[in-house]
């Protein structure tokens, strides 16, 4: 199949390449693409796993590719209209695939939750992508992307704020192998230290995490959370909002699940492959004594990453973007409209301003 035919055969939908397609999140992304009429192009290192995934599925195509081999990436992306990177650790995979996407002149989206990998993407590719008129969207996932969309929605017409706090109310957290690998990579890069965003920059420290009480809305209600349980929002939010402090917190029960020595992978409980995990994300933006807030609830953080990433690709391919270069979700898209488009996956609540 020739490049132009692959890219332009609108009768079957555009081709969207997915690196890491055989992984846990990658499978959700492939299913979401198929549901929306796209033609997923499965990319990965293992020929056997790719072959098993496309077996008896004539609408799927697979190509082997390795981030260690630029030529294989170029061949793998031939004919694709966009690429979604679901293959962690992103400290290893993001830069080579972004390079390949720039060579292919196609947009790049990833689902990286690794803080340092996202910092690297902004620093290394911002000018180059902008000069090429290309769009690179890192962290277009539950961590990083969703929080950024909520903060952007909550802040409304504010160009600056004093503080942002995003609290993650997860009922449990059974991590995938990819999550554990990415966490190990980030831990090594930090030398075992913790990270936070304060004073307008990332700081590395050894302080213990404080335990707080967070008043989540019903049905979750008040929960103990680990404060400064820092996620990718500390990169995405300040990339476009003038704010000196960005904090993220995590329910203590979910943090304990993640760090358990016998942490187990998610178990599917429905036909879509989702687990029974539920979540509430509570984003608060404060300026002076006024606080604005946006909240979403839903089910399965890995499953909901798929519509986030695919909606981003759809908006890029249909010209519904606000910038070029490297941009977070809140900078690249109309945040309230984006969240509204995911009403089948997320319940959105945007309370009024409040005094604090």
C-alpha angles and dihedrals in degrees: 000000000000124000097247094045090051092049099042106037093112092171087077099030130253120306114247117188119218119198110203090025094155094056126096098265092033091061091054089050092050091050091049092050091051091048090055095048099257123134108238116215107203117218128184147123099256115076091189094054092046092049091051091051096051095042111125091001108107092180092064128079127188133200129183115235138162129202086222090064114059091188092058090051092050091051092045093053095047108127096007120133093204141351132227117199113213095156116108153225083068091193083075104032108035102070097046092047093046088052089052092047091052090050090050091045093232131127120263127214127176138182097221117157092177107114097207093045090055091048088053092051093053093044099043103038108026098095096037095050092046092050089051093048088239130139123226115182115189126189093022090162145088091291113051100002103052094043090049092051090050094048091047090050093047097048092055110174095358113118092189139022139186098231143359123201123182116189120197114209104193118172089211139338122223101178125215121233087255092056091051093047092049091049091052092051092049091047092054092048090054095045088238094303126130125243134218138167112239134140089023095298144072114272127193118213146157099224116131116252114261120233113229137177113240122197101220115183121255137317090033098039126178114351137175109251136184107242119220090023084152122215135174092281087086087069102036100044100050091043087082109006120075100231129137098204129043118173132180128193134193131206108260093233092056093046089052091051091052095050097042113121090228096044109164132210123254116279119217115236101173140043092265091059095248123148124228092256115126129193145193120197114199115192119189127185119191130197113175107313095336119094126191121197140192125184135188132184132193147126135283115005093218095049094049091052088070098064089042093056096039093047087054092053092047092052092048093050092048095048098250097136135115104210148005132234121049108337137167121233094264092052097042100047145034095266101202092046091047092053092046089055089060095056090124088062106028135041107217125204122182110184123196124266115284137197115245 
